CSV table of C-alpha atoms in Angstrom, one decimal:
chain,number,residue,atom,x,y,z
A,1,UNK,CA,-21.3,15.1,2.9
A,2,UNK,CA,-19.4,11.9,3.2
A,3,UNK,CA,-18.8,10.1,6.5
A,4,UNK,CA,-17.3,6.9,7.8
A,5,UNK,CA,-18.3,5.1,11.0
A,6,UNK,CA,-16.2,2.4,12.5
A,7,UNK,CA,-18.1,0.5,15.3
A,8,UNK,CA,-15.8,-0.6,18.1
A,9,UNK,CA,-12.7,1.4,18.9
A,10,UNK,CA,-11.1,-1.8,20.3
A,11,UNK,CA,-11.6,-5.4,19.2
A,12,UNK,CA,-9.9,-8.4,20.8
A,13,UNK,CA,-9.9,-11.8,19.2
A,14,UNK,CA,-8.0,-15.1,20.0
A,15,UNK,CA,-5.3,-16.3,17.7
A,16,UNK,CA,-6.9,-18.4,15.0
A,17,UNK,CA,-10.4,-16.9,15.5
A,18,UNK,CA,-12.3,-14.9,12.9
A,19,UNK,CA,-11.6,-11.2,12.7
A,20,UNK,CA,-14.5,-8.8,11.9
A,21,UNK,CA,-14.0,-5.1,11.8
A,22,UNK,CA,-17.1,-3.0,11.0
A,23,UNK,CA,-17.3,0.0,8.7
A,24,UNK,CA,-20.4,1.8,7.6
A,25,UNK,CA,-20.3,4.8,5.3
A,26,UNK,CA,-22.5,7.6,4.0
A,27,UNK,CA,-22.0,9.0,0.6
A,28,UNK,CA,-24.2,10.8,-1.9
A,29,UNK,CA,-22.2,9.4,-4.9
A,30,UNK,CA,-21.0,5.8,-5.6
A,31,UNK,CA,-18.3,5.4,-3.0
A,32,UNK,CA,-14.6,4.5,-3.3
A,33,UNK,CA,-13.7,2.6,-0.1
A,34,UNK,CA,-10.5,1.6,1.4
A,35,UNK,CA,-9.1,-0.2,4.4
A,36,UNK,CA,-5.7,0.9,5.7
A,37,UNK,CA,-3.6,-0.7,8.5
A,38,UNK,CA,-1.2,1.2,10.8
A,39,UNK,CA,1.4,-0.8,12.8
A,40,UNK,CA,3.0,0.9,15.8
A,41,UNK,CA,5.3,3.8,14.7
A,42,UNK,CA,4.5,3.3,11.1
A,43,UNK,CA,2.4,5.0,8.4
A,44,UNK,CA,-0.8,3.9,6.8
A,45,UNK,CA,-0.5,0.8,4.6
A,46,UNK,CA,-3.2,0.0,2.1
A,47,UNK,CA,-4.9,-3.4,2.8
A,48,UNK,CA,-7.6,-3.3,0.1
A,49,UNK,CA,-9.8,-1.1,-2.0
A,50,UNK,CA,-13.3,-1.2,-3.4
A,51,UNK,CA,-13.6,0.2,-7.0
A,52,UNK,CA,-17.0,-1.1,-8.0
A,53,UNK,CA,-15.6,-4.0,-10.1
A,54,UNK,CA,-16.5,-6.7,-7.5
A,55,UNK,CA,-18.4,-6.6,-4.2
A,56,UNK,CA,-16.0,-9.0,-2.5
A,57,UNK,CA,-12.5,-7.6,-2.4
A,58,UNK,CA,-9.4,-9.5,-1.4
A,59,UNK,CA,-6.5,-7.7,0.1
A,60,UNK,CA,-3.1,-8.4,1.5
A,61,UNK,CA,-2.3,-10.6,4.5
A,62,UNK,CA,-5.5,-12.7,4.0
A,63,UNK,CA,-7.9,-9.9,4.6
A,64,UNK,CA,-11.1,-9.3,2.6
A,65,UNK,CA,-14.0,-7.0,2.7
A,66,UNK,CA,-17.5,-7.1,1.2
A,67,UNK,CA,-19.3,-4.1,-0.1
A,68,UNK,CA,-23.0,-4.1,0.7
A,69,UNK,CA,-24.8,-1.2,-0.8
A,70,UNK,CA,-28.1,-2.0,0.9
A,71,UNK,CA,-26.5,-1.9,4.3
A,72,UNK,CA,-24.0,0.9,3.4
A,73,UNK,CA,-21.3,-1.3,4.8
A,74,UNK,CA,-17.7,-2.4,4.0
A,75,UNK,CA,-16.7,-4.7,6.8
A,76,UNK,CA,-13.3,-6.2,7.0
A,77,UNK,CA,-12.8,-9.9,7.8
A,78,UNK,CA,-10.0,-12.5,8.1
A,79,UNK,CA,-10.9,-16.1,8.8
A,80,UNK,CA,-8.0,-16.8,11.2
A,81,UNK,CA,-6.3,-14.2,13.2
A,82,UNK,CA,-2.5,-14.1,13.6
A,83,UNK,CA,-0.4,-12.4,16.2
A,84,UNK,CA,1.1,-10.2,13.5
A,85,UNK,CA,-2.4,-8.8,12.8
A,86,UNK,CA,-2.3,-6.6,15.9
A,87,UNK,CA,-2.5,-3.1,14.7
A,88,UNK,CA,-4.9,-0.2,14.1
A,89,UNK,CA,-7.3,-0.5,11.2
A,90,UNK,CA,-8.9,2.5,9.4
A,91,UNK,CA,-11.7,2.5,6.9
A,92,UNK,CA,-11.7,5.4,4.5
A,93,UNK,CA,-13.9,6.8,1.8
A,94,UNK,CA,-13.3,9.1,-1.1
A,95,UNK,CA,-11.1,9.9,-4.0
A,96,UNK,CA,-9.1,13.1,-3.9
A,97,UNK,CA,-9.9,13.8,-0.3
A,98,UNK,CA,-10.1,10.7,1.9
A,99,UNK,CA,-12.5,10.7,4.8
A,100,UNK,CA,-11.3,8.3,7.5
A,101,UNK,CA,-13.1,6.5,10.3
A,102,UNK,CA,-11.9,6.8,13.9
A,103,UNK,CA,-10.0,3.5,13.7
A,104,UNK,CA,-10.3,0.1,15.4
A,105,UNK,CA,-7.4,-1.2,17.4
A,106,UNK,CA,-7.2,-5.0,17.0
A,107,UNK,CA,-5.6,-7.0,19.8
A,108,UNK,CA,-4.8,-10.7,19.3
A,109,UNK,CA,-5.0,-12.9,22.4
A,110,UNK,CA,-2.5,-15.8,22.3
B,1,UNK,CA,8.5,-1.5,-3.3
B,2,UNK,CA,8.7,2.3,-3.7
B,3,UNK,CA,7.8,4.3,-0.6
B,4,UNK,CA,6.8,7.8,0.5
B,5,UNK,CA,9.5,9.1,2.9
B,6,UNK,CA,9.0,11.8,5.5
B,7,UNK,CA,11.6,13.8,7.5
B,8,UNK,CA,12.0,14.4,10.3
B,9,UNK,CA,10.2,11.6,12.2
B,10,UNK,CA,9.8,13.9,15.2
B,11,UNK,CA,10.0,17.6,15.3
B,12,UNK,CA,9.8,19.7,18.5
B,13,UNK,CA,9.2,23.4,18.0
B,14,UNK,CA,8.4,26.4,20.2
B,15,UNK,CA,5.0,28.0,19.8
B,16,UNK,CA,5.1,30.8,17.3
B,17,UNK,CA,8.0,29.4,15.4
B,18,UNK,CA,7.9,28.3,11.7
B,19,UNK,CA,8.2,24.6,10.9
B,20,UNK,CA,8.7,22.8,7.6
B,21,UNK,CA,7.8,19.2,7.2
B,22,UNK,CA,9.4,17.4,4.3
B,23,UNK,CA,8.2,14.5,2.1
B,24,UNK,CA,9.6,12.7,-0.9
B,25,UNK,CA,6.7,11.1,-2.8
B,26,UNK,CA,6.9,8.1,-4.9
B,27,UNK,CA,8.8,9.1,-8.1
B,28,UNK,CA,6.2,8.5,-10.8
B,29,UNK,CA,3.3,9.9,-8.7
B,30,UNK,CA,1.6,13.1,-9.7
B,31,UNK,CA,-0.8,13.9,-6.9
B,32,UNK,CA,0.4,14.8,-3.4
B,33,UNK,CA,-1.5,15.1,-0.1
B,34,UNK,CA,-1.0,16.1,3.5
B,35,UNK,CA,-3.2,14.7,6.3
B,36,UNK,CA,-2.9,15.1,10.1
B,37,UNK,CA,-3.9,13.0,13.1
B,38,UNK,CA,-4.2,14.7,16.4
B,39,UNK,CA,-3.6,12.2,19.2
B,40,UNK,CA,-6.7,10.1,19.8
B,41,UNK,CA,-8.6,11.6,16.9
B,42,UNK,CA,-9.3,10.8,13.2
B,43,UNK,CA,-6.9,11.2,10.4
B,44,UNK,CA,-8.0,14.5,8.7
B,45,UNK,CA,-7.4,15.7,5.2
B,46,UNK,CA,-5.4,19.0,4.9
B,47,UNK,CA,-4.6,19.6,1.3
B,48,UNK,CA,-4.1,18.0,-2.1
B,49,UNK,CA,-1.6,19.3,-4.7
B,50,UNK,CA,-1.3,18.7,-8.5
B,51,UNK,CA,0.5,20.3,-11.3
B,52,UNK,CA,2.2,22.8,-8.9
B,53,UNK,CA,-1.0,24.1,-7.4
B,54,UNK,CA,-3.4,23.3,-4.6
B,55,UNK,CA,-6.4,21.4,-6.0
B,56,UNK,CA,-8.4,21.1,-2.8
B,57,UNK,CA,-8.0,22.2,0.8
B,58,UNK,CA,-9.8,21.7,4.1
B,59,UNK,CA,-11.0,24.3,6.6
B,60,UNK,CA,-8.0,23.4,8.7
B,61,UNK,CA,-5.6,24.5,6.0
B,62,UNK,CA,-5.8,28.3,6.8
B,63,UNK,CA,-3.3,31.1,5.9
B,64,UNK,CA,-0.8,29.7,8.4
B,65,UNK,CA,-0.3,26.6,6.2
B,66,UNK,CA,1.4,26.4,2.8
B,67,UNK,CA,2.7,23.7,0.6
B,68,UNK,CA,5.4,23.7,-2.0
B,69,UNK,CA,7.1,21.4,-4.4
B,70,UNK,CA,10.5,23.2,-4.6
B,71,UNK,CA,12.1,20.7,-6.9
B,72,UNK,CA,11.3,17.5,-8.8
B,73,UNK,CA,11.3,15.3,-5.7
B,74,UNK,CA,10.4,17.1,-2.5
B,75,UNK,CA,6.9,18.2,-1.3
B,76,UNK,CA,6.8,20.3,1.8
B,77,UNK,CA,4.3,21.6,4.3
B,78,UNK,CA,5.1,24.8,6.1
B,79,UNK,CA,3.3,26.1,9.2
B,80,UNK,CA,4.2,29.8,9.5
B,81,UNK,CA,3.5,30.5,13.2
B,82,UNK,CA,2.8,27.3,15.1
B,83,UNK,CA,0.1,27.0,17.8
B,84,UNK,CA,-0.2,24.4,20.6
B,85,UNK,CA,-3.1,22.8,18.7
B,86,UNK,CA,-0.9,22.1,15.7
B,87,UNK,CA,0.7,19.3,17.7
B,88,UNK,CA,-0.2,16.1,15.7
B,89,UNK,CA,1.1,13.4,13.5
B,90,UNK,CA,1.4,14.7,9.9
B,91,UNK,CA,1.2,12.2,7.0
B,92,UNK,CA,2.2,12.8,3.5
B,93,UNK,CA,0.7,10.7,0.7
B,94,UNK,CA,1.0,10.4,-3.0
B,95,UNK,CA,-0.9,8.7,-5.9
B,96,UNK,CA,-0.3,8.1,-9.6
B,97,UNK,CA,-3.7,9.6,-10.4
B,98,UNK,CA,-6.8,10.8,-8.8
B,99,UNK,CA,-9.0,7.9,-9.6
B,100,UNK,CA,-10.3,5.0,-7.6
B,101,UNK,CA,-7.9,2.3,-8.7
B,102,UNK,CA,-4.9,4.4,-7.9
B,103,UNK,CA,-4.9,4.6,-4.1
B,104,UNK,CA,-2.9,7.0,-2.0
B,105,UNK,CA,0.3,5.7,-0.5
B,106,UNK,CA,1.3,7.1,2.9
B,107,UNK,CA,4.6,7.9,4.5
B,108,UNK,CA,5.4,7.0,8.2
B,109,UNK,CA,4.5,10.4,9.4
B,110,UNK,CA,6.2,13.3,11.2
B,111,UNK,CA,5.2,13.7,14.8
B,112,UNK,CA,5.1,17.5,15.5
B,113,UNK,CA,5.2,18.6,19.2
B,114,UNK,CA,4.6,22.3,19.9
B,115,UNK,CA,5.9,23.5,23.3
């Protein structure tokens, strides 16, 4: 069975500081991994995807994630947080059927 | 950029009533999905649909649920006799293909409130 664990339901960082959102997965087959972002009253927007071509994946809005098979992790980072990054972030695993983590709400402190 | 659109944005229904949630997937997409998110919980897969038939469904998707693509553009989710526990945000998604480099694109959701 596949599963996704996101550590930290709430993360607060200062504007300009590093953003690190954690995601660990469990999968019996090589995983397809995604990060989605949800702004208030909106749907899920794809930030980036891991498709086994490269372990460091760059996405939109300056975000990137690194796939580490040995750690079964796919953490999301951004070097410098912006106020507009405040949202809920979901890590997801799968292909036809996506399995989502519980989400991390990111708050940016001015 | 093409979008998945969902209507209505909010639906309030009495328990026991039928409800139909509507979605217009991205026009060249072939695979369609419904997910739901109960308040404070994970986004959960309900069903996937391809070539006019269900390709996979979860345990949640019981006989009270059905999906249909009535024409070339709409994709609907019907709940036959709603229960209080059906209250959730329902997301429609679509993808060009069911492979890793063709991710699922989501709509803004329909918030379903059962009274």
